[in-house]
PDB file of N, CA and C in Angstrom:
ATOM      1  N   MET A  22     -37.550 -24.908 -32.885  1.00 55.00           N
ATOM      2  CA  MET A  22     -37.785 -25.335 -34.238  1.00 55.00           C
ATOM      3  C   MET A  22     -37.650 -24.131 -35.166  1.00 55.00           C
ATOM      4  N   THR A  23     -36.977 -24.342 -36.280  1.00 61.00           N
ATOM      5  CA  THR A  23     -36.763 -23.283 -37.246  1.00 61.00           C
ATOM      6  C   THR A  23     -37.975 -23.140 -38.156  1.00 61.00           C
ATOM      7  N   ASP A  24     -38.337 -21.906 -38.402  1.00 70.00           N
ATOM      8  CA  ASP A  24     -39.443 -21.602 -39.324  1.00 70.00           C
ATOM      9  C   ASP A  24     -39.019 -22.027 -40.727  1.00 70.00           C
ATOM     10  N   PRO A  25     -39.845 -22.823 -41.445  1.00 71.00           N
ATOM     11  CA  PRO A  25     -39.476 -23.278 -42.779  1.00 71.00           C
ATOM     12  C   PRO A  25     -39.255 -22.130 -43.765  1.00 71.00           C
ATOM     13  N   ALA A  26     -39.827 -20.970 -43.510  1.00 77.00           N
ATOM     14  CA  ALA A  26     -39.632 -19.819 -44.391  1.00 77.00           C
ATOM     15  C   ALA A  26     -38.287 -19.144 -44.153  1.00 77.00           C
ATOM     16  N   CYS A  27     -37.644 -19.506 -43.053  1.00 80.00           N
ATOM     17  CA  CYS A  27     -36.354 -18.911 -42.690  1.00 80.00           C
ATOM     18  C   CYS A  27     -35.231 -19.766 -43.272  1.00 80.00           C
ATOM     19  N   ALA A  28     -34.461 -19.203 -44.181  1.00 79.00           N
ATOM     20  CA  ALA A  28     -33.352 -19.941 -44.795  1.00 79.00           C
ATOM     21  C   ALA A  28     -32.196 -20.025 -43.806  1.00 79.00           C
ATOM     22  N   ALA A  29     -31.688 -21.217 -43.619  1.00 79.00           N
ATOM     23  CA  ALA A  29     -30.573 -21.429 -42.692  1.00 79.00           C
ATOM     24  C   ALA A  29     -29.292 -20.852 -43.290  1.00 79.00           C
ATOM     25  N   THR A  30     -28.601 -20.077 -42.492  1.00 83.00           N
ATOM     26  CA  THR A  30     -27.313 -19.522 -42.898  1.00 83.00           C
ATOM     27  C   THR A  30     -26.226 -20.387 -42.273  1.00 83.00           C
ATOM     28  N   PRO A  31     -25.260 -20.854 -43.056  1.00 84.00           N
ATOM     29  CA  PRO A  31     -24.210 -21.712 -42.483  1.00 84.00           C
ATOM     30  C   PRO A  31     -23.351 -20.944 -41.476  1.00 84.00           C
ATOM     31  N   GLN A  32     -22.876 -21.658 -40.460  1.00 79.00           N
ATOM     32  CA  GLN A  32     -22.004 -21.051 -39.455  1.00 79.00           C
ATOM     33  C   GLN A  32     -20.610 -20.877 -40.041  1.00 79.00           C
ATOM     34  N   ALA A  33     -20.016 -19.730 -39.779  1.00 79.00           N
ATOM     35  CA  ALA A  33     -18.646 -19.465 -40.198  1.00 79.00           C
ATOM     36  C   ALA A  33     -17.658 -20.015 -39.180  1.00 79.00           C
ATOM     37  N   ARG A  34     -18.120 -20.131 -37.953  1.00 81.00           N
ATOM     38  CA  ARG A  34     -17.302 -20.680 -36.855  1.00 81.00           C
ATOM     39  C   ARG A  34     -18.260 -21.069 -35.751  1.00 81.00           C
ATOM     40  N   PRO A  35     -17.825 -21.904 -34.831  1.00 85.00           N
ATOM     41  CA  PRO A  35     -18.741 -22.290 -33.748  1.00 85.00           C
ATOM     42  C   PRO A  35     -19.006 -21.108 -32.811  1.00 85.00           C
ATOM     43  N   PRO A  36     -20.218 -21.001 -32.278  1.00 85.00           N
ATOM     44  CA  PRO A  36     -20.497 -19.946 -31.294  1.00 85.00           C
ATOM     45  C   PRO A  36     -19.807 -20.270 -29.967  1.00 85.00           C
ATOM     46  N   LEU A  37     -19.762 -19.298 -29.102  1.00 88.00           N
ATOM     47  CA  LEU A  37     -19.176 -19.503 -27.770  1.00 88.00           C
ATOM     48  C   LEU A  37     -19.951 -20.573 -27.013  1.00 88.00           C
ATOM     49  N   THR A  38     -19.224 -21.351 -26.228  1.00 92.00           N
ATOM     50  CA  THR A  38     -19.878 -22.286 -25.319  1.00 92.00           C
ATOM     51  C   THR A  38     -20.351 -21.504 -24.102  1.00 92.00           C
ATOM     52  N   ALA A  39     -21.176 -22.116 -23.291  1.00 94.00           N
ATOM     53  CA  ALA A  39     -21.660 -21.469 -22.065  1.00 94.00           C
ATOM     54  C   ALA A  39     -20.494 -21.145 -21.136  1.00 94.00           C
ATOM     55  N   VAL A  40     -19.539 -22.055 -21.030  1.00 95.00           N
ATOM     56  CA  VAL A  40     -18.379 -21.844 -20.150  1.00 95.00           C
ATOM     57  C   VAL A  40     -17.534 -20.676 -20.655  1.00 95.00           C
ATOM     58  N   GLU A  41     -17.277 -20.639 -21.966  1.00 92.00           N
ATOM     59  CA  GLU A  41     -16.502 -19.532 -22.536  1.00 92.00           C
ATOM     60  C   GLU A  41     -17.215 -18.201 -22.323  1.00 92.00           C
ATOM     61  N   ALA A  42     -18.527 -18.184 -22.516  1.00 93.00           N
ATOM     62  CA  ALA A  42     -19.302 -16.957 -22.363  1.00 93.00           C
ATOM     63  C   ALA A  42     -19.223 -16.428 -20.935  1.00 93.00           C
ATOM     64  N   VAL A  43     -19.304 -17.326 -19.955  1.00 94.00           N
ATOM     65  CA  VAL A  43     -19.219 -16.899 -18.551  1.00 94.00           C
ATOM     66  C   VAL A  43     -17.841 -16.314 -18.261  1.00 94.00           C
ATOM     67  N   GLU A  44     -16.800 -16.990 -18.724  1.00 93.00           N
ATOM     68  CA  GLU A  44     -15.436 -16.526 -18.481  1.00 93.00           C
ATOM     69  C   GLU A  44     -15.187 -15.163 -19.136  1.00 93.00           C
ATOM     70  N   LEU A  45     -15.565 -15.048 -20.395  1.00 93.00           N
ATOM     71  CA  LEU A  45     -15.353 -13.794 -21.119  1.00 93.00           C
ATOM     72  C   LEU A  45     -16.223 -12.666 -20.565  1.00 93.00           C
ATOM     73  N   ALA A  46     -17.441 -12.986 -20.153  1.00 94.00           N
ATOM     74  CA  ALA A  46     -18.317 -11.971 -19.573  1.00 94.00           C
ATOM     75  C   ALA A  46     -17.689 -11.377 -18.316  1.00 94.00           C
ATOM     76  N   GLY A  47     -17.018 -12.202 -17.524  1.00 95.00           N
ATOM     77  CA  GLY A  47     -16.337 -11.702 -16.331  1.00 95.00           C
ATOM     78  C   GLY A  47     -15.247 -10.703 -16.679  1.00 95.00           C
ATOM     79  N   MET A  48     -14.533 -10.969 -17.768  1.00 95.00           N
ATOM     80  CA  MET A  48     -13.480 -10.044 -18.209  1.00 95.00           C
ATOM     81  C   MET A  48     -14.085  -8.735 -18.704  1.00 95.00           C
ATOM     82  N   PHE A  49     -15.134  -8.861 -19.535  1.00 95.00           N
ATOM     83  CA  PHE A  49     -15.778  -7.650 -20.039  1.00 95.00           C
ATOM     84  C   PHE A  49     -16.440  -6.854 -18.920  1.00 95.00           C
ATOM     85  N   LYS A  50     -16.988  -7.553 -17.939  1.00 96.00           N
ATOM     86  CA  LYS A  50     -17.598  -6.865 -16.801  1.00 96.00           C
ATOM     87  C   LYS A  50     -16.543  -6.059 -16.052  1.00 96.00           C
ATOM     88  N   ALA A  51     -15.364  -6.645 -15.881  1.00 96.00           N
ATOM     89  CA  ALA A  51     -14.277  -5.931 -15.207  1.00 96.00           C
ATOM     90  C   ALA A  51     -13.881  -4.684 -15.984  1.00 96.00           C
ATOM     91  N   LEU A  52     -13.982  -4.745 -17.296  1.00 96.00           N
ATOM     92  CA  LEU A  52     -13.612  -3.609 -18.135  1.00 96.00           C
ATOM     93  C   LEU A  52     -14.743  -2.591 -18.316  1.00 96.00           C
ATOM     94  N   SER A  53     -15.926  -2.903 -17.795  1.00 96.00           N
ATOM     95  CA  SER A  53     -17.081  -2.039 -18.034  1.00 96.00           C
ATOM     96  C   SER A  53     -17.120  -0.792 -17.159  1.00 96.00           C
ATOM     97  N   ASP A  54     -16.185  -0.647 -16.263  1.00 97.00           N
ATOM     98  CA  ASP A  54     -16.135   0.519 -15.385  1.00 97.00           C
ATOM     99  C   ASP A  54     -15.085   1.500 -15.919  1.00 97.00           C
ATOM    100  N   PRO A  55     -15.439   2.780 -16.070  1.00 96.00           N
ATOM    101  CA  PRO A  55     -14.474   3.746 -16.608  1.00 96.00           C
ATOM    102  C   PRO A  55     -13.193   3.874 -15.781  1.00 96.00           C
ATOM    103  N   VAL A  56     -13.309   3.795 -14.467  1.00 96.00           N
ATOM    104  CA  VAL A  56     -12.102   3.889 -13.632  1.00 96.00           C
ATOM    105  C   VAL A  56     -11.211   2.676 -13.875  1.00 96.00           C
ATOM    106  N   ARG A  57     -11.807   1.493 -13.970  1.00 97.00           N
ATOM    107  CA  ARG A  57     -11.002   0.285 -14.224  1.00 97.00           C
ATOM    108  C   ARG A  57     -10.322   0.359 -15.593  1.00 97.00           C
ATOM    109  N   LEU A  58     -11.021   0.888 -16.585  1.00 96.00           N
ATOM    110  CA  LEU A  58     -10.382   1.056 -17.896  1.00 96.00           C
ATOM    111  C   LEU A  58      -9.170   1.979 -17.787  1.00 96.00           C
ATOM    112  N   ARG A  59      -9.320   3.047 -17.030  1.00 96.00           N
ATOM    113  CA  ARG A  59      -8.196   3.976 -16.849  1.00 96.00           C
ATOM    114  C   ARG A  59      -7.064   3.330 -16.065  1.00 96.00           C
ATOM    115  N   VAL A  60      -7.403   2.530 -15.055  1.00 96.00           N
ATOM    116  CA  VAL A  60      -6.385   1.837 -14.267  1.00 96.00           C
ATOM    117  C   VAL A  60      -5.633   0.845 -15.155  1.00 96.00           C
ATOM    118  N   LEU A  61      -6.371   0.064 -15.943  1.00 96.00           N
ATOM    119  CA  LEU A  61      -5.721  -0.872 -16.859  1.00 96.00           C
ATOM    120  C   LEU A  61      -4.822  -0.121 -17.833  1.00 96.00           C
ATOM    121  N   SER A  62      -5.307   0.981 -18.365  1.00 95.00           N
ATOM    122  CA  SER A  62      -4.519   1.785 -19.289  1.00 95.00           C
ATOM    123  C   SER A  62      -3.275   2.352 -18.608  1.00 95.00           C
ATOM    124  N   ALA A  63      -3.409   2.756 -17.355  1.00 95.00           N
ATOM    125  CA  ALA A  63      -2.273   3.295 -16.607  1.00 95.00           C
ATOM    126  C   ALA A  63      -1.164   2.254 -16.469  1.00 95.00           C
ATOM    127  N   VAL A  64      -1.541   1.003 -16.327  1.00 96.00           N
ATOM    128  CA  VAL A  64      -0.552  -0.077 -16.240  1.00 96.00           C
ATOM    129  C   VAL A  64      -0.027  -0.402 -17.636  1.00 96.00           C
ATOM    130  N   ALA A  65      -0.921  -0.579 -18.585  1.00 94.00           N
ATOM    131  CA  ALA A  65      -0.546  -1.027 -19.935  1.00 94.00           C
ATOM    132  C   ALA A  65       0.341  -0.029 -20.663  1.00 94.00           C
ATOM    133  N   THR A  66       0.202   1.259 -20.371  1.00 94.00           N
ATOM    134  CA  THR A  66       0.973   2.265 -21.098  1.00 94.00           C
ATOM    135  C   THR A  66       2.361   2.505 -20.508  1.00 94.00           C
ATOM    136  N   ARG A  67       2.668   1.849 -19.415  1.00 94.00           N
ATOM    137  CA  ARG A  67       4.015   1.957 -18.837  1.00 94.00           C
ATOM    138  C   ARG A  67       4.966   1.058 -19.612  1.00 94.00           C
ATOM    139  N   ALA A  68       6.223   1.405 -19.619  1.00 92.00           N
ATOM    140  CA  ALA A  68       7.235   0.582 -20.285  1.00 92.00           C
ATOM    141  C   ALA A  68       7.166  -0.831 -19.734  1.00 92.00           C
ATOM    142  N   GLY A  69       7.100  -1.796 -20.610  1.00 89.00           N
ATOM    143  CA  GLY A  69       7.032  -3.190 -20.188  1.00 89.00           C
ATOM    144  C   GLY A  69       5.652  -3.616 -19.719  1.00 89.00           C
ATOM    145  N   GLY A  70       4.653  -2.725 -19.821  1.00 87.00           N
ATOM    146  CA  GLY A  70       3.300  -3.071 -19.392  1.00 87.00           C
ATOM    147  C   GLY A  70       3.210  -3.348 -17.905  1.00 87.00           C
ATOM    148  N   GLU A  71       4.047  -2.647 -17.124  1.00 93.00           N
ATOM    149  CA  GLU A  71       4.102  -2.878 -15.682  1.00 93.00           C
ATOM    150  C   GLU A  71       4.173  -1.547 -14.954  1.00 93.00           C
ATOM    151  N   ALA A  72       3.484  -1.458 -13.811  1.00 95.00           N
ATOM    152  CA  ALA A  72       3.517  -0.233 -13.010  1.00 95.00           C
ATOM    153  C   ALA A  72       3.424  -0.559 -11.531  1.00 95.00           C
ATOM    154  N   CYS A  73       4.102   0.253 -10.752  1.00 92.00           N
ATOM    155  CA  CYS A  73       4.004   0.159  -9.291  1.00 92.00           C
ATOM    156  C   CYS A  73       2.648   0.725  -8.879  1.00 92.00           C
ATOM    157  N   VAL A  74       2.077   0.170  -7.838  1.00 90.00           N
ATOM    158  CA  VAL A  74       0.784   0.647  -7.355  1.00 90.00           C
ATOM    159  C   VAL A  74       0.817   2.149  -7.086  1.00 90.00           C
ATOM    160  N   CYS A  75       1.963   2.666  -6.704  1.00 88.00           N
ATOM    161  CA  CYS A  75       2.081   4.098  -6.409  1.00 88.00           C
ATOM    162  C   CYS A  75       1.938   4.949  -7.671  1.00 88.00           C
ATOM    163  N   GLU A  76       2.166   4.359  -8.849  1.00 90.00           N
ATOM    164  CA  GLU A  76       2.067   5.094 -10.112  1.00 90.00           C
ATOM    165  C   GLU A  76       0.684   5.008 -10.759  1.00 90.00           C
ATOM    166  N   VAL A  77      -0.068   3.989 -10.392  1.00 91.00           N
ATOM    167  CA  VAL A  77      -1.321   3.693 -11.082  1.00 91.00           C
ATOM    168  C   VAL A  77      -2.356   4.789 -10.916  1.00 91.00           C
ATOM    169  N   SER A  78      -2.412   5.413  -9.764  1.00 89.00           N
ATOM    170  CA  SER A  78      -3.477   6.383  -9.484  1.00 89.00           C
ATOM    171  C   SER A  78      -3.188   7.785 -10.004  1.00 89.00           C
ATOM    172  N   GLU A  79      -2.016   8.002 -10.604  1.00 89.00           N
ATOM    173  CA  GLU A  79      -1.686   9.334 -11.110  1.00 89.00           C
ATOM    174  C   GLU A  79      -2.730   9.803 -12.119  1.00 89.00           C
ATOM    175  N   GLY A  80      -3.342  10.943 -11.848  1.00 90.00           N
ATOM    176  CA  GLY A  80      -4.314  11.518 -12.759  1.00 90.00           C
ATOM    177  C   GLY A  80      -5.723  10.943 -12.641  1.00 90.00           C
ATOM    178  N   ILE A  81      -5.916   9.958 -11.765  1.00 93.00           N
ATOM    179  CA  ILE A  81      -7.246   9.372 -11.554  1.00 93.00           C
ATOM    180  C   ILE A  81      -7.740   9.866 -10.204  1.00 93.00           C
ATOM    181  N   ASP A  82      -8.843  10.594 -10.218  1.00 93.00           N
ATOM    182  CA  ASP A  82      -9.316  11.279  -9.022  1.00 93.00           C
ATOM    183  C   ASP A  82     -10.208  10.390  -8.159  1.00 93.00           C
ATOM    184  N   VAL A  83      -9.609   9.331  -7.603  1.00 94.00           N
ATOM    185  CA  VAL A  83     -10.289   8.478  -6.621  1.00 94.00           C
ATOM    186  C   VAL A  83      -9.288   8.153  -5.524  1.00 94.00           C
ATOM    187  N   THR A  84      -9.776   7.656  -4.407  1.00 93.00           N
ATOM    188  CA  THR A  84      -8.898   7.360  -3.275  1.00 93.00           C
ATOM    189  C   THR A  84      -8.055   6.118  -3.545  1.00 93.00           C
ATOM    190  N   GLN A  85      -6.974   5.978  -2.788  1.00 91.00           N
ATOM    191  CA  GLN A  85      -6.110   4.806  -2.935  1.00 91.00           C
ATOM    192  C   GLN A  85      -6.854   3.500  -2.641  1.00 91.00           C
ATOM    193  N   PRO A  86      -7.729   3.443  -1.619  1.00 93.00           N
ATOM    194  CA  PRO A  86      -8.488   2.206  -1.421  1.00 93.00           C
ATOM    195  C   PRO A  86      -9.374   1.854  -2.625  1.00 93.00           C
ATOM    196  N   THR A  87      -9.911   2.874  -3.295  1.00 95.00           N
ATOM    197  CA  THR A  87     -10.727   2.622  -4.492  1.00 95.00           C
ATOM    198  C   THR A  87      -9.858   2.079  -5.618  1.00 95.00           C
ATOM    199  N   ILE A  88      -8.673   2.648  -5.796  1.00 95.00           N
ATOM    200  CA  ILE A  88      -7.725   2.129  -6.804  1.00 95.00           C
ATOM    201  C   ILE A  88      -7.400   0.677  -6.483  1.00 95.00           C
ATOM    202  N   SER A  89      -7.135   0.384  -5.229  1.00 94.00           N
ATOM    203  CA  SER A  89      -6.811  -0.989  -4.819  1.00 94.00           C
ATOM    204  C   SER A  89      -7.958  -1.943  -5.130  1.00 94.00           C
ATOM    205  N   HIS A  90      -9.186  -1.502  -4.896  1.00 96.00           N
ATOM    206  CA  HIS A  90     -10.355  -2.333  -5.212  1.00 96.00           C
ATOM    207  C   HIS A  90     -10.402  -2.615  -6.719  1.00 96.00           C
ATOM    208  N   HIS A  91     -10.217  -1.594  -7.532  1.00 97.00           N
ATOM    209  CA  HIS A  91     -10.276  -1.779  -8.979  1.00 97.00           C
ATOM    210  C   HIS A  91      -9.129  -2.674  -9.475  1.00 97.00           C
ATOM    211  N   LEU A  92      -7.957  -2.534  -8.887  1.00 97.00           N
ATOM    212  CA  LEU A  92      -6.841  -3.418  -9.242  1.00 97.00           C
ATOM    213  C   LEU A  92      -7.179  -4.862  -8.904  1.00 97.00           C
ATOM    214  N   LYS A  93      -7.820  -5.072  -7.769  1.00 97.00           N
ATOM    215  CA  LYS A  93      -8.221  -6.422  -7.365  1.00 97.00           C
ATOM    216  C   LYS A  93      -9.211  -7.015  -8.362  1.00 97.00           C
ATOM    217  N   VAL A  94     -10.193  -6.231  -8.786  1.00 97.00           N
ATOM    218  CA  VAL A  94     -11.183  -6.711  -9.752  1.00 97.00           C
ATOM    219  C   VAL A  94     -10.496  -7.086 -11.068  1.00 97.00           C
ATOM    220  N   LEU A  95      -9.584  -6.246 -11.543  1.00 97.00           N
ATOM    221  CA  LEU A  95      -8.859  -6.529 -12.786  1.00 97.00           C
ATOM    222  C   LEU A  95      -7.983  -7.763 -12.644  1.00 97.00           C
ATOM    223  N   ARG A  96      -7.377  -7.933 -11.478  1.00 97.00           N
ATOM    224  CA  ARG A  96      -6.545  -9.113 -11.227  1.00 97.00           C
ATOM    225  C   ARG A  96      -7.399 -10.377 -11.193  1.00 97.00           C
ATOM    226  N   GLU A  97      -8.530 -10.322 -10.510  1.00 97.00           N
ATOM    227  CA  GLU A  97      -9.413 -11.491 -10.410  1.00 97.00           C
ATOM    228  C   GLU A  97     -10.007 -11.873 -11.771  1.00 97.00           C
ATOM    229  N   ALA A  98     -10.147 -10.901 -12.664  1.00 96.00           N
ATOM    230  CA  ALA A  98     -10.667 -11.165 -14.005  1.00 96.00           C
ATOM    231  C   ALA A  98      -9.581 -11.703 -14.940  1.00 96.00           C
ATOM    232  N   GLY A  99      -8.346 -11.748 -14.453  1.00 96.00           N
ATOM    233  CA  GLY A  99      -7.255 -12.273 -15.266  1.00 96.00           C
ATOM    234  C   GLY A  99      -6.635 -11.268 -16.210  1.00 96.00           C
ATOM    235  N   LEU A 100      -6.936  -9.983 -16.011  1.00 97.00           N
ATOM    236  CA  LEU A 100      -6.401  -8.941 -16.882  1.00 97.00           C
ATOM    237  C   LEU A 100      -5.066  -8.395 -16.392  1.00 97.00           C
ATOM    238  N   LEU A 101      -4.816  -8.520 -15.097  1.00 97.00           N
ATOM    239  CA  LEU A 101      -3.555  -8.079 -14.488  1.00 97.00           C
ATOM    240  C   LEU A 101      -3.000  -9.173 -13.590  1.00 97.00           C
ATOM    241  N   THR A 102      -1.692  -9.153 -13.421  1.00 97.00           N
ATOM    242  CA  THR A 102      -1.053  -9.959 -12.381  1.00 97.00           C
ATOM    243  C   THR A 102      -0.359  -8.978 -11.434  1.00 97.00           C
ATOM    244  N   SER A 103      -0.004  -9.452 -10.261  1.00 96.00           N
ATOM    245  CA  SER A 103       0.697  -8.582  -9.316  1.00 96.00           C
ATOM    246  C   SER A 103       1.855  -9.328  -8.684  1.00 96.00           C
ATOM    247  N   GLU A 104       2.838  -8.537  -8.263  1.00 96.00           N
ATOM    248  CA  GLU A 104       4.021  -9.096  -7.599  1.00 96.00           C
ATOM    249  C   GLU A 104       4.492  -8.102  -6.552  1.00 96.00           C
ATOM    250  N   ARG A 105       4.673  -8.593  -5.332  1.00 95.00           N
ATOM    251  CA  ARG A 105       5.181  -7.732  -4.255  1.00 95.00           C
ATOM    252  C   ARG A 105       6.706  -7.693  -4.347  1.00 95.00           C
ATOM    253  N   ARG A 106       7.239  -6.473  -4.311  1.00 93.00           N
ATOM    254  CA  ARG A 106       8.687  -6.254  -4.287  1.00 93.00           C
ATOM    255  C   ARG A 106       8.963  -5.303  -3.139  1.00 93.00           C
ATOM    256  N   ALA A 107       9.542  -5.844  -2.106  1.00 92.00           N
ATOM    257  CA  ALA A 107       9.767  -5.091  -0.866  1.00 92.00           C
ATOM    258  C   ALA A 107       8.424  -4.580  -0.359  1.00 92.00           C
ATOM    259  N   SER A 108       8.262  -3.264  -0.224  1.00 92.00           N
ATOM    260  CA  SER A 108       6.999  -2.752   0.328  1.00 92.00           C
ATOM    261  C   SER A 108       6.009  -2.315  -0.751  1.00 92.00           C
ATOM    262  N   TRP A 109       6.342  -2.505  -2.027  1.00 92.00           N
ATOM    263  CA  TRP A 109       5.472  -2.079  -3.115  1.00 92.00           C
ATOM    264  C   TRP A 109       4.941  -3.268  -3.899  1.00 92.00           C
ATOM    265  N   VAL A 110       3.762  -3.092  -4.488  1.00 95.00           N
ATOM    266  CA  VAL A 110       3.175  -4.106  -5.352  1.00 95.00           C
ATOM    267  C   VAL A 110       3.222  -3.573  -6.777  1.00 95.00           C
ATOM    268  N   TYR A 111       3.708  -4.412  -7.680  1.00 96.00           N
ATOM    269  CA  TYR A 111       3.784  -4.054  -9.096  1.00 96.00           C
ATOM    270  C   TYR A 111       2.726  -4.847  -9.853  1.00 96.00           C
ATOM    271  N   TYR A 112       2.064  -4.168 -10.767  1.00 97.00           N
ATOM    272  CA  TYR A 112       1.011  -4.778 -11.574  1.00 97.00           C
ATOM    273  C   TYR A 112       1.474  -4.846 -13.018  1.00 97.00           C
ATOM    274  N   ARG A 113       1.088  -5.933 -13.671  1.00 96.00           N
ATOM    275  CA  ARG A 113       1.467  -6.164 -15.062  1.00 96.00           C
ATOM    276  C   ARG A 113       0.240  -6.639 -15.820  1.00 96.00           C
ATOM    277  N   VAL A 114       0.082  -6.136 -17.053  1.00 96.00           N
ATOM    278  CA  VAL A 114      -1.014  -6.615 -17.891  1.00 96.00           C
ATOM    279  C   VAL A 114      -0.736  -8.059 -18.303  1.00 96.00           C
ATOM    280  N   VAL A 115      -1.797  -8.790 -18.584  1.00 96.00           N
ATOM    281  CA  VAL A 115      -1.670 -10.162 -19.084  1.00 96.00           C
ATOM    282  C   VAL A 115      -1.964 -10.095 -20.587  1.00 96.00           C
ATOM    283  N   PRO A 116      -0.911 -10.024 -21.412  1.00 93.00           N
ATOM    284  CA  PRO A 116      -1.112  -9.832 -22.846  1.00 93.00           C
ATOM    285  C   PRO A 116      -1.990 -10.908 -23.484  1.00 93.00           C
ATOM    286  N   GLU A 117      -1.862 -12.139 -23.019  1.00 94.00           N
ATOM    287  CA  GLU A 117      -2.653 -13.230 -23.595  1.00 94.00           C
ATOM    288  C   GLU A 117      -4.152 -13.000 -23.396  1.00 94.00           C
ATOM    289  N   THR A 118      -4.516 -12.472 -22.243  1.00 94.00           N
ATOM    290  CA  THR A 118      -5.929 -12.205 -21.966  1.00 94.00           C
ATOM    291  C   THR A 118      -6.450 -11.081 -22.852  1.00 94.00           C
ATOM    292  N   LEU A 119      -5.672 -10.010 -22.974  1.00 92.00           N
ATOM    293  CA  LEU A 119      -6.095  -8.907 -23.833  1.00 92.00           C
ATOM    294  C   LEU A 119      -6.163  -9.357 -25.292  1.00 92.00           C
ATOM    295  N   HIS A 120      -5.231 -10.197 -25.692  1.00 92.00           N
ATOM    296  CA  HIS A 120      -5.241 -10.721 -27.064  1.00 92.00           C
ATOM    297  C   HIS A 120      -6.483 -11.587 -27.296  1.00 92.00           C
ATOM    298  N   ARG A 121      -6.831 -12.384 -26.312  1.00 92.00           N
ATOM    299  CA  ARG A 121      -8.025 -13.235 -26.429  1.00 92.00           C
ATOM    300  C   ARG A 121      -9.288 -12.394 -26.611  1.00 92.00           C
ATOM    301  N   LEU A 122      -9.406 -11.327 -25.826  1.00 93.00           N
ATOM    302  CA  LEU A 122     -10.555 -10.438 -25.966  1.00 93.00           C
ATOM    303  C   LEU A 122     -10.547  -9.753 -27.333  1.00 93.00           C
ATOM    304  N   SER A 123      -9.371  -9.340 -27.771  1.00 91.00           N
ATOM    305  CA  SER A 123      -9.248  -8.705 -29.088  1.00 91.00           C
ATOM    306  C   SER A 123      -9.644  -9.667 -30.195  1.00 91.00           C
ATOM    307  N   GLU A 124      -9.200 -10.916 -30.080  1.00 89.00           N
ATOM    308  CA  GLU A 124      -9.547 -11.921 -31.095  1.00 89.00           C
ATOM    309  C   GLU A 124     -11.049 -12.147 -31.152  1.00 89.00           C
ATOM    310  N   LEU A 125     -11.687 -12.231 -29.992  1.00 89.00           N
ATOM    311  CA  LEU A 125     -13.132 -12.442 -29.954  1.00 89.00           C
ATOM    312  C   LEU A 125     -13.863 -11.292 -30.633  1.00 89.00           C
ATOM    313  N   LEU A 126     -13.518 -10.060 -30.261  1.00 90.00           N
ATOM    314  CA  LEU A 126     -14.193  -8.903 -30.841  1.00 90.00           C
ATOM    315  C   LEU A 126     -13.929  -8.807 -32.341  1.00 90.00           C
ATOM    316  N   ALA A 127     -12.702  -9.082 -32.743  1.00 90.00           N
ATOM    317  CA  ALA A 127     -12.371  -9.038 -34.169  1.00 90.00           C
ATOM    318  C   ALA A 127     -13.137 -10.108 -34.936  1.00 90.00           C
ATOM    319  N   ALA A 128     -13.226 -11.309 -34.374  1.00 85.00           N
ATOM    320  CA  ALA A 128     -13.953 -12.381 -35.039  1.00 85.00           C
ATOM    321  C   ALA A 128     -15.431 -12.035 -35.189  1.00 85.00           C
ATOM    322  N   GLU A 129     -16.013 -11.446 -34.147  1.00 84.00           N
ATOM    323  CA  GLU A 129     -17.418 -11.058 -34.204  1.00 84.00           C
ATOM    324  C   GLU A 129     -17.653  -9.970 -35.240  1.00 84.00           C
ATOM    325  N   ALA A 130     -16.607  -9.160 -35.491  1.00 84.00           N
ATOM    326  CA  ALA A 130     -16.714  -8.097 -36.489  1.00 84.00           C
ATOM    327  C   ALA A 130     -16.288  -8.572 -37.871  1.00 84.00           C
ATOM    328  N   GLY A 131     -15.866  -9.831 -37.955  1.00 81.00           N
ATOM    329  CA  GLY A 131     -15.423 -10.365 -39.252  1.00 81.00           C
ATOM    330  C   GLY A 131     -14.024  -9.930 -39.628  1.00 81.00           C
ATOM    331  N   LEU A 132     -13.220  -9.583 -38.636  1.00 82.00           N
ATOM    332  CA  LEU A 132     -11.852  -9.139 -38.856  1.00 82.00           C
ATOM    333  C   LEU A 132     -10.877 -10.168 -38.295  1.00 82.00           C
ATOM    334  N   ALA A 133      -9.603  -9.984 -38.588  1.00 75.00           N
ATOM    335  CA  ALA A 133      -8.571 -10.862 -38.040  1.00 75.00           C
ATOM    336  C   ALA A 133      -7.643 -10.040 -37.174  1.00 75.00           C
ATOM    337  N   VAL A 134      -7.146 -10.649 -36.094  1.00 67.00           N
ATOM    338  CA  VAL A 134      -6.162 -10.023 -35.217  1.00 67.00           C
ATOM    339  C   VAL A 134      -4.829 -10.689 -35.479  1.00 67.00           C
ATOM    340  N   THR A 135      -3.786  -9.899 -35.652  1.00 70.00           N
ATOM    341  CA  THR A 135      -2.450 -10.454 -35.856  1.00 70.00           C
ATOM    342  C   THR A 135      -1.604 -10.194 -34.633  1.00 70.00           C
ATOM    343  N   GLY A 136      -0.570 -10.984 -34.481  1.00 64.00           N
ATOM    344  CA  GLY A 136       0.372 -10.766 -33.396  1.00 64.00           C
ATOM    345  C   GLY A 136       0.075 -11.566 -32.255  1.00 64.00           C
TER     346      GLY A 136
END
């Protein structure tokens, strides 16, 4: 129940649903690790937003199994896709997912995202 002394402020847009919040929280959780942020950046900054697994760990001081674990978490969160080509796996950012996160953050800040 709302306190009668509290003036109701009209909604500018509907709040997140429980389902949306769970889905988005999973994406943000995947991004909450500094190594995963660097791994995502390593993929996203390559031409075409794609990198071979052999390129992803350059400059990141963790073991290859740890890189593989972080790639799996990012893939399961919908931030990356992967494709096997011969003996190598290539990872690609999912622009729609990153755009969705950008739109949410921009909306919460009262800004607009273009593109």
